[in-house]
Short mmCIF file of C-alpha atoms and ligand atoms in Angstrom, two decimals:
data_model
loop_
_atom_site.label_atom_id
_atom_site.label_comp_id
_atom_site.label_asym_id
_atom_site.label_seq_id
_atom_site.Cartn_x
_atom_site.Cartn_y
_atom_site.Cartn_z
CA UNK A 375 18.66 -26.97 -178.07
CA UNK A 376 21.69 -25.89 -179.82
CA UNK A 377 23.21 -22.35 -180.91
CA UNK A 378 24.96 -22.98 -184.22
CA UNK A 379 26.66 -20.23 -185.92
CA UNK A 380 26.69 -20.32 -189.80
CA UNK A 381 29.62 -19.15 -191.61
CA UNK A 382 28.51 -19.72 -195.45
CA UNK A 383 31.43 -17.38 -196.37
CA UNK A 384 32.83 -17.49 -200.19
CA UNK A 385 32.16 -19.01 -203.86
CA UNK A 386 30.33 -22.22 -203.43
CA UNK A 387 30.40 -21.97 -199.70
CA UNK A 388 26.80 -20.65 -199.18
CA UNK A 389 25.65 -23.09 -201.72
CA UNK A 390 26.73 -26.28 -200.29
CA UNK A 391 25.89 -25.01 -196.71
CA UNK A 392 22.26 -24.49 -197.68
CA UNK A 393 22.57 -28.26 -198.15
CA UNK A 394 24.42 -29.19 -194.69
CA UNK A 395 21.61 -27.34 -192.91
CA UNK A 396 19.03 -28.72 -194.93
CA UNK A 397 19.97 -32.33 -193.48
CA UNK A 398 20.60 -30.99 -190.09
CA UNK A 399 17.12 -29.19 -189.71
CA UNK A 400 16.09 -32.70 -190.94
CA UNK A 401 17.90 -34.70 -188.28
CA UNK A 402 16.50 -32.26 -185.81
CA UNK A 403 12.93 -33.18 -186.53
CA UNK A 404 13.91 -36.89 -186.93
CA UNK A 405 15.92 -37.23 -183.77
CA UNK A 406 13.86 -34.43 -181.47
CA UNK A 407 16.61 -31.67 -181.02
CA UNK A 408 16.45 -28.38 -181.91
CA UNK A 409 18.75 -26.14 -183.60
CA UNK A 410 18.84 -22.11 -183.78
CA UNK A 411 21.08 -20.71 -186.42
CA UNK A 412 22.52 -17.51 -186.76
CA UNK A 413 24.27 -16.54 -189.86
CA UNK A 414 27.81 -14.52 -189.91
CA UNK A 415 28.98 -12.88 -193.33
CA UNK A 416 32.80 -12.99 -192.56
CA UNK A 417 34.75 -14.24 -196.00
CA UNK A 418 35.97 -12.17 -199.09
CA UNK A 419 33.00 -9.94 -199.99
CA UNK A 420 32.89 -8.63 -196.45
CA UNK A 421 36.47 -7.93 -196.51
CA UNK A 422 36.45 -6.01 -199.57
CA UNK A 423 33.78 -3.94 -198.55
CA UNK A 424 35.02 -2.96 -194.59
CA UNK A 425 38.40 -4.23 -194.55
CA UNK A 426 37.63 -6.52 -191.78
CA UNK A 427 37.78 -10.17 -191.66
CA UNK A 428 37.18 -11.64 -188.35
CA UNK A 429 36.80 -8.89 -185.80
CA UNK A 430 37.35 -9.44 -182.42
CA UNK A 431 33.73 -8.81 -181.37
CA UNK A 432 32.85 -11.19 -183.56
CA UNK A 433 35.09 -13.72 -181.64
CA UNK A 434 33.23 -13.05 -178.54
CA UNK A 435 29.82 -13.72 -180.09
CA UNK A 436 31.13 -16.77 -181.42
CA UNK A 437 32.02 -18.10 -178.26
CA UNK A 438 28.37 -17.78 -177.14
CA UNK A 439 27.94 -20.18 -179.76
CA UNK A 440 27.67 -24.69 -179.27
CA UNK A 441 29.44 -24.81 -182.90
CA UNK A 442 30.15 -22.75 -185.90
CA UNK A 443 29.40 -24.43 -189.71
CA UNK A 444 31.73 -22.83 -192.10
CA UNK A 445 31.20 -23.07 -195.81
CA UNK A 446 34.30 -22.29 -197.60
CA UNK A 447 37.18 -19.02 -197.01
CA UNK A 448 38.65 -18.01 -200.16
CA UNK A 449 38.01 -15.53 -202.50
CA UNK A 450 39.73 -14.68 -206.05
CA UNK A 451 40.34 -10.86 -205.70
CA UNK A 452 41.80 -11.08 -202.29
CA UNK A 453 45.70 -11.61 -201.97
CA UNK A 454 46.42 -15.37 -200.62
CA UNK A 455 46.93 -15.55 -196.64
CA UNK A 456 44.48 -12.78 -195.83
CA UNK A 457 41.31 -14.49 -195.29
CA UNK A 458 42.87 -17.79 -194.58
CA UNK A 459 45.06 -16.04 -191.43
CA UNK A 460 42.39 -13.72 -190.54
CA UNK A 461 39.47 -15.74 -190.61
CA UNK A 462 40.24 -19.41 -190.73
CA UNK A 463 43.37 -19.63 -188.61
CA UNK A 464 42.45 -16.67 -186.50
CA UNK A 465 39.39 -18.93 -185.44
CA UNK A 466 40.86 -21.82 -184.90
CA UNK A 467 43.86 -20.23 -182.23
CA UNK A 468 41.61 -17.65 -180.65
CA UNK A 469 38.81 -20.89 -179.81
CA UNK A 470 41.70 -22.86 -178.92
CA UNK A 471 40.24 -25.41 -180.97
CA UNK A 472 43.29 -27.86 -180.60
CA UNK A 473 42.18 -31.04 -182.60
CA UNK A 474 41.64 -31.03 -186.26
CA UNK A 475 39.49 -34.07 -186.80
CA UNK A 476 39.86 -35.43 -190.72
CA UNK A 477 38.42 -38.81 -191.67
CA UNK A 478 39.55 -40.28 -194.37
CA UNK A 479 36.87 -42.74 -195.32
CA UNK A 480 35.84 -43.98 -198.83
CA UNK A 481 31.91 -43.95 -199.32
CA UNK A 482 31.13 -46.94 -201.21
CA UNK A 483 30.67 -46.08 -205.12
CA UNK A 484 32.79 -43.57 -205.15
CA UNK A 485 36.06 -43.85 -207.22
CA UNK A 486 39.63 -43.87 -205.69
CA UNK A 487 42.96 -43.49 -207.23
CA UNK A 488 44.25 -46.21 -205.39
CA UNK A 489 43.99 -49.41 -207.53
CA UNK A 490 42.63 -52.42 -206.01
CA UNK A 491 41.72 -50.23 -202.55
CA UNK A 492 37.90 -50.09 -201.60
CA UNK A 493 35.81 -48.85 -198.28
CA UNK A 494 37.21 -51.58 -196.26
CA UNK A 495 40.82 -50.45 -196.94
CA UNK A 496 40.14 -46.81 -196.86
CA UNK A 497 38.84 -46.09 -193.67
CA UNK A 498 40.79 -44.38 -190.76
CA UNK A 499 40.88 -40.88 -189.05
CA UNK A 500 43.54 -38.05 -189.26
CA UNK A 501 43.91 -35.81 -185.92
CA UNK A 502 45.71 -32.95 -186.61
CA UNK A 503 47.12 -30.64 -183.58
CA UNK A 504 45.89 -27.48 -184.86
CA UNK A 505 47.53 -24.89 -182.53
CA UNK A 506 51.46 -25.23 -182.54
CA UNK A 507 53.87 -25.86 -184.84
CA UNK A 508 55.01 -23.79 -187.95
CA UNK A 509 51.95 -22.28 -187.65
CA UNK A 510 52.14 -20.33 -184.20
CA UNK A 511 54.11 -17.53 -186.80
CA UNK A 512 57.09 -17.74 -184.15
CA UNK A 513 60.50 -16.47 -186.57
CA UNK A 514 61.03 -13.78 -188.84
CA UNK A 515 63.59 -11.60 -190.97
CA UNK A 516 67.04 -10.40 -190.07
CA UNK A 517 68.72 -8.22 -193.30
CA UNK A 518 65.29 -8.43 -195.18
CA UNK A 519 65.97 -7.37 -198.81
CA UNK A 520 70.13 -8.18 -198.92
CA UNK A 521 71.67 -11.21 -200.49
CA UNK A 522 72.31 -12.24 -197.07
CA UNK A 523 68.67 -12.27 -195.80
CA UNK A 524 67.41 -14.82 -193.45
CA UNK A 525 63.90 -16.28 -192.80
CA UNK A 526 63.40 -18.36 -189.65
CA UNK A 527 60.02 -20.11 -189.27
CA UNK A 528 60.05 -22.48 -185.91
CA UNK A 529 57.97 -25.46 -185.33
CA UNK A 530 56.94 -24.85 -181.74
CA UNK A 531 55.11 -27.29 -179.14
CA UNK A 532 55.17 -27.45 -175.79
CA UNK A 533 54.22 -30.72 -173.61
CA UNK A 534 50.64 -29.28 -172.35
CA UNK A 535 49.95 -29.15 -176.30
CA UNK A 536 51.11 -32.26 -176.97
CA UNK A 537 49.97 -34.21 -174.15
CA UNK A 538 46.41 -33.05 -174.70
CA UNK A 539 45.93 -33.66 -177.95
CA UNK A 540 47.34 -37.26 -177.64
CA UNK A 541 44.73 -37.59 -174.99
CA UNK A 542 42.27 -36.84 -177.44
CA UNK A 543 43.76 -39.27 -179.88
CA UNK A 544 44.20 -41.84 -177.80
CA UNK A 545 40.40 -41.53 -176.21
CA UNK A 546 39.14 -41.35 -180.08
CA UNK A 547 41.03 -44.43 -180.85
CA UNK A 548 39.53 -46.22 -177.84
CA UNK A 549 36.29 -45.33 -178.78
CA UNK A 550 35.99 -45.59 -182.75
CA UNK A 551 39.16 -47.55 -183.27
CA UNK A 552 38.96 -50.65 -185.41
CA UNK A 553 37.94 -53.08 -182.91
CA UNK A 554 35.04 -50.92 -181.58
CA UNK A 555 33.74 -50.23 -185.44
CA UNK A 556 33.52 -53.94 -185.35
CA UNK A 557 36.63 -54.78 -187.96
CA UNK A 558 38.35 -57.56 -185.37
CA UNK A 559 41.58 -55.96 -185.24
CA UNK A 560 42.88 -53.76 -182.23
CA UNK A 561 42.70 -50.25 -181.90
CA UNK A 562 45.41 -48.78 -183.11
CA UNK A 563 47.22 -45.42 -182.88
CA UNK A 564 49.69 -44.09 -184.93
CA UNK A 565 52.09 -41.47 -184.23
CA UNK A 566 53.26 -39.62 -187.75
CA UNK A 567 56.49 -37.62 -186.86
CA UNK A 568 60.25 -37.47 -188.45
CA UNK A 569 62.13 -38.70 -185.34
CA UNK A 570 65.22 -39.04 -187.76
CA UNK A 571 65.49 -35.19 -188.06
CA UNK A 572 63.38 -33.08 -186.09
CA UNK A 573 65.02 -34.32 -183.25
CA UNK A 574 63.53 -31.88 -180.49
CA UNK A 575 59.81 -31.57 -181.80
CA UNK A 576 59.22 -35.29 -182.49
CA UNK A 577 61.42 -36.61 -179.58
CA UNK A 578 59.00 -34.78 -177.30
CA UNK A 579 55.76 -36.18 -179.26
CA UNK A 580 56.93 -39.61 -178.98
CA UNK A 581 58.02 -39.69 -175.28
CA UNK A 582 54.75 -38.09 -174.68
CA UNK A 583 53.15 -40.43 -176.97
CA UNK A 584 54.79 -43.76 -175.51
CA UNK A 585 54.33 -42.47 -171.47
CA UNK A 586 50.75 -41.91 -172.18
CA UNK A 587 49.94 -44.83 -173.90
CA UNK A 588 51.91 -47.43 -171.50
CA UNK A 589 50.31 -45.78 -168.32
CA UNK A 590 46.76 -45.19 -169.65
CA UNK A 591 45.74 -46.81 -172.98
CA UNK A 592 47.60 -50.19 -172.39
CA UNK A 593 44.62 -51.85 -174.85
CA UNK A 594 45.61 -49.62 -177.81
CA UNK A 595 48.22 -50.81 -179.96
CA UNK A 596 50.96 -48.15 -180.79
CA UNK A 597 52.78 -47.47 -183.91
CA UNK A 598 54.86 -44.98 -185.25
CA UNK A 599 55.93 -43.92 -188.93
CA UNK A 600 57.84 -40.88 -190.23
CA UNK A 601 55.91 -38.65 -192.18
CA UNK A 602 57.19 -39.36 -195.23
CA UNK A 603 56.88 -43.30 -195.18
CA UNK A 604 53.25 -42.24 -193.64
CA UNK A 605 52.66 -41.02 -197.22
CA UNK A 606 53.83 -43.99 -199.12
CA UNK A 607 51.65 -46.49 -196.97
CA UNK A 608 48.30 -44.14 -197.13
CA UNK A 609 49.06 -44.92 -200.93
CA UNK A 610 50.25 -48.86 -200.50
CA UNK A 611 48.71 -50.16 -197.61
CA UNK A 612 45.89 -47.51 -196.43
CA UNK A 613 44.26 -50.52 -194.35
CA UNK A 614 47.31 -50.33 -191.98
CA UNK A 615 45.79 -47.32 -190.48
CA UNK A 616 43.23 -46.38 -187.65
CA UNK A 617 43.86 -43.69 -186.11
CA UNK A 618 46.85 -41.02 -186.81
CA UNK A 619 47.79 -38.18 -184.64
CA UNK A 620 50.56 -35.65 -186.10
CA UNK A 621 51.69 -32.46 -185.39
CA UNK A 622 50.17 -29.33 -187.33
CA UNK A 623 52.03 -28.86 -190.42
CA UNK A 624 52.27 -32.99 -191.07
CA UNK A 625 48.59 -33.03 -190.60
CA UNK A 626 47.55 -30.38 -192.90
CA UNK A 627 49.78 -32.00 -195.74
CA UNK A 628 48.91 -35.85 -195.13
CA UNK A 629 45.00 -35.11 -195.08
CA UNK A 630 45.16 -33.39 -198.55
CA UNK A 631 46.86 -36.96 -199.62
CA UNK A 632 44.01 -38.58 -197.71
CA UNK A 633 41.85 -36.51 -198.87
CA UNK A 634 42.38 -36.96 -202.52
CA UNK A 635 42.53 -40.90 -201.81
CA UNK A 636 38.81 -41.02 -200.40
CA UNK A 637 37.69 -39.50 -203.61
CA UNK A 638 38.83 -35.63 -203.24
CA UNK A 639 37.45 -32.40 -202.23
CA UNK A 640 33.61 -32.95 -202.80
CA UNK A 641 33.47 -35.13 -199.72
CA UNK A 642 36.75 -34.44 -197.52
CA UNK A 643 34.98 -33.13 -194.06
CA UNK A 644 37.43 -31.77 -190.97
CA UNK A 645 36.52 -30.82 -187.52
CA UNK A 646 38.33 -28.16 -185.73
CA UNK A 647 37.27 -29.20 -181.96
CA UNK A 648 38.13 -27.69 -178.69
CA UNK A 649 36.48 -30.02 -176.77
CA UNK A 650 36.00 -27.69 -173.86
CA UNK A 651 34.78 -25.14 -175.87
CA UNK A 652 33.25 -24.31 -179.32
CA UNK A 653 34.33 -26.10 -182.02
CA UNK A 654 34.27 -25.40 -185.77
CA UNK A 655 32.91 -27.32 -188.76
CA UNK A 656 34.17 -27.31 -192.32
CA UNK A 657 34.40 -28.60 -196.06
CA UNK A 658 38.33 -29.05 -196.66
CA UNK A 659 37.87 -27.88 -199.98
CA UNK A 660 38.21 -24.47 -201.05
CA UNK A 661 35.32 -22.00 -202.51
CA UNK A 662 35.77 -22.98 -205.82
CA UNK A 663 35.17 -19.59 -207.52
CA UNK A 664 34.07 -21.09 -210.72
CA UNK A 665 31.65 -23.15 -209.88
CA UNK A 666 29.71 -20.68 -207.99
CA UNK A 667 26.26 -19.81 -208.67
CA UNK A 668 25.60 -23.05 -210.77
CA UNK A 669 23.98 -25.62 -208.00
CA UNK A 670 26.26 -28.34 -209.70
CA UNK A 671 29.13 -28.28 -206.89
CA UNK A 672 28.73 -31.32 -204.15
CA UNK A 673 27.22 -30.65 -201.12
CA UNK A 674 28.27 -33.79 -199.43
CA UNK A 675 31.84 -32.13 -197.71
CA UNK A 676 29.57 -29.86 -196.24
CA UNK A 677 26.98 -32.41 -195.20
CA UNK A 678 29.91 -34.34 -193.76
CA UNK A 679 31.34 -31.52 -191.40
CA UNK A 680 27.63 -31.14 -190.42
CA UNK A 681 27.73 -34.79 -189.64
CA UNK A 682 31.00 -34.33 -187.36
CA UNK A 683 29.13 -31.34 -186.05
CA UNK A 684 26.38 -33.53 -184.59
CA UNK A 685 28.63 -36.33 -183.19
CA UNK A 686 30.64 -33.86 -181.65
CA UNK A 687 27.83 -32.46 -179.68
CA UNK A 688 26.79 -35.61 -178.78
CA UNK A 689 24.12 -36.40 -180.81
CA UNK A 690 25.59 -39.79 -182.09
CA UNK A 691 22.27 -41.56 -183.54
CA UNK A 692 21.87 -38.26 -185.84
CA UNK A 693 24.95 -38.56 -187.07
CA UNK A 694 25.02 -42.20 -187.76
CA UNK A 695 21.87 -41.33 -189.48
CA UNK A 696 23.80 -38.93 -191.58
CA UNK A 697 26.47 -41.11 -192.53
CA UNK A 698 24.37 -43.84 -193.57
CA UNK A 699 22.32 -41.57 -195.78
CA UNK A 700 25.45 -40.62 -197.45
CA UNK A 701 26.61 -43.91 -197.99
CA UNK A 702 23.33 -44.87 -199.60
CA UNK A 703 23.76 -41.71 -201.84
CA UNK A 704 27.25 -42.11 -203.25
CA UNK A 705 26.73 -46.01 -203.34
CA UNK A 706 23.48 -45.92 -205.14
CA UNK A 707 22.70 -42.52 -206.60
CA UNK A 708 25.52 -40.26 -207.84
CA UNK A 709 27.50 -41.01 -210.77
CA UNK A 710 30.39 -39.01 -209.83
CA UNK A 711 31.17 -36.65 -207.01
CA UNK A 712 32.89 -34.03 -209.38
CA UNK A 713 31.25 -30.58 -210.18
CA UNK A 714 28.85 -30.82 -212.92
CA UNK A 715 28.79 -35.04 -213.12
CA UNK A 716 27.10 -35.91 -210.24
CA UNK A 717 23.93 -36.97 -212.52
CA UNK A 718 22.19 -34.48 -209.61
CA UNK A 719 22.04 -30.66 -208.78
CA UNK A 720 23.83 -29.83 -205.54
CA UNK A 721 20.46 -28.94 -204.35
CA UNK A 722 18.88 -32.59 -205.02
CA UNK A 723 22.03 -34.32 -203.65
CA UNK A 724 21.03 -32.11 -200.66
CA UNK A 725 17.54 -33.65 -200.81
CA UNK A 726 18.50 -37.05 -201.55
CA UNK A 727 20.43 -37.18 -198.16
CA UNK A 728 17.55 -35.52 -196.53
CA UNK A 729 14.99 -37.70 -197.62
CA UNK A 730 17.28 -40.68 -196.72
CA UNK A 731 17.60 -39.28 -192.76
CA UNK A 732 13.97 -38.86 -192.48
CA UNK A 733 12.87 -42.14 -193.30
C1 IPM B 1403 43.62 -26.36 -194.05
C2 IPM B 1403 43.92 -25.34 -194.99
C3 IPM B 1403 44.56 -24.22 -194.58
C4 IPM B 1403 45.47 -25.19 -193.03
C5 IPM B 1403 44.68 -23.03 -194.94
C6 IPM B 1403 43.98 -22.45 -195.94
C7 IPM B 1403 45.68 -22.12 -193.62
O1 IPM B 1403 45.07 -25.58 -195.75
O2 IPM B 1403 42.60 -26.15 -193.60
O3 IPM B 1403 44.12 -27.62 -194.27
O4 IPM B 1403 46.98 -24.84 -193.64
O5 IPM B 1403 45.44 -25.56 -192.47
MN1 MN B 1404 45.56 -27.66 -195.70
#
């Protein structure tokens, strides 16, 4: 029995979350586990009504769950930053979800903007550190409002944060690397940094990476790329990548690039993972207000988030079945991943995946 907190959120979040839950329930029946869902209404509407984003009392409640399934956060009437900081980043930090796991996987039948690349080439994972870096809010203004105004925002990392993230990434590469998934090549972990300019922060990352790799993971090949070059190779030679590990800010940026190469926000999923605590899974696209309530938005990113949630909870067979079902649906059913052009409604796509999982 898994206790799952569901936060459908704003815009199209609720419609895609319904489909993710549909698939979860089907998988639970099929694979013999139970899920107990509790819904929370945090998001823009509640903020407008009560001024609350994610209160501390709610965080205490969320700690009692096995995982959190999030729809989307973002409301056209709420200034940018309030809900992101107040809900999404607050949960990530308070629950110490120190890994942001973002697969970049092109499913069959899905169009990619990369010429001559297909599902064999676009198939890797980014492990983004999720608690440090420019996201810590370390910095400030002096002389604000004057012509001499100074603004500072620091990239902050300590060895503990770097080590625990690297540990996760090496373990992930060991378990799910290319060789482990039958691709016949070495399991590889690539560090994405900027050691030529960020000579403190990425020096720390690089030393920790090489020390841990040499001492504990001699069988995992280690590559290093500067972040700018990473962007170039993600477009030109995505097949070079297996598992990429990087800091919070670079991870944020390169995973949007990764998402567009795998077909866009309709399919990109992410997990905010605390391996020792409560993790939160979300489609990485936004709340798409203009499509709200029309039943045209693609629920696959939400369904893939639920799939990652089951995988993280240890329901690996159920997770694999959902992945296969999504593969089937993109490969032989959907005309496109784009809202309104799928050839099916949001609910029908959920049904297609659920029916396949049930088979
Ligand atoms: C993401 C988003 C968030 C981030 C924003 C909404 C705060 O871009 O999940 O990638 O920067 O982490
Ligand atoms: Mn982002």
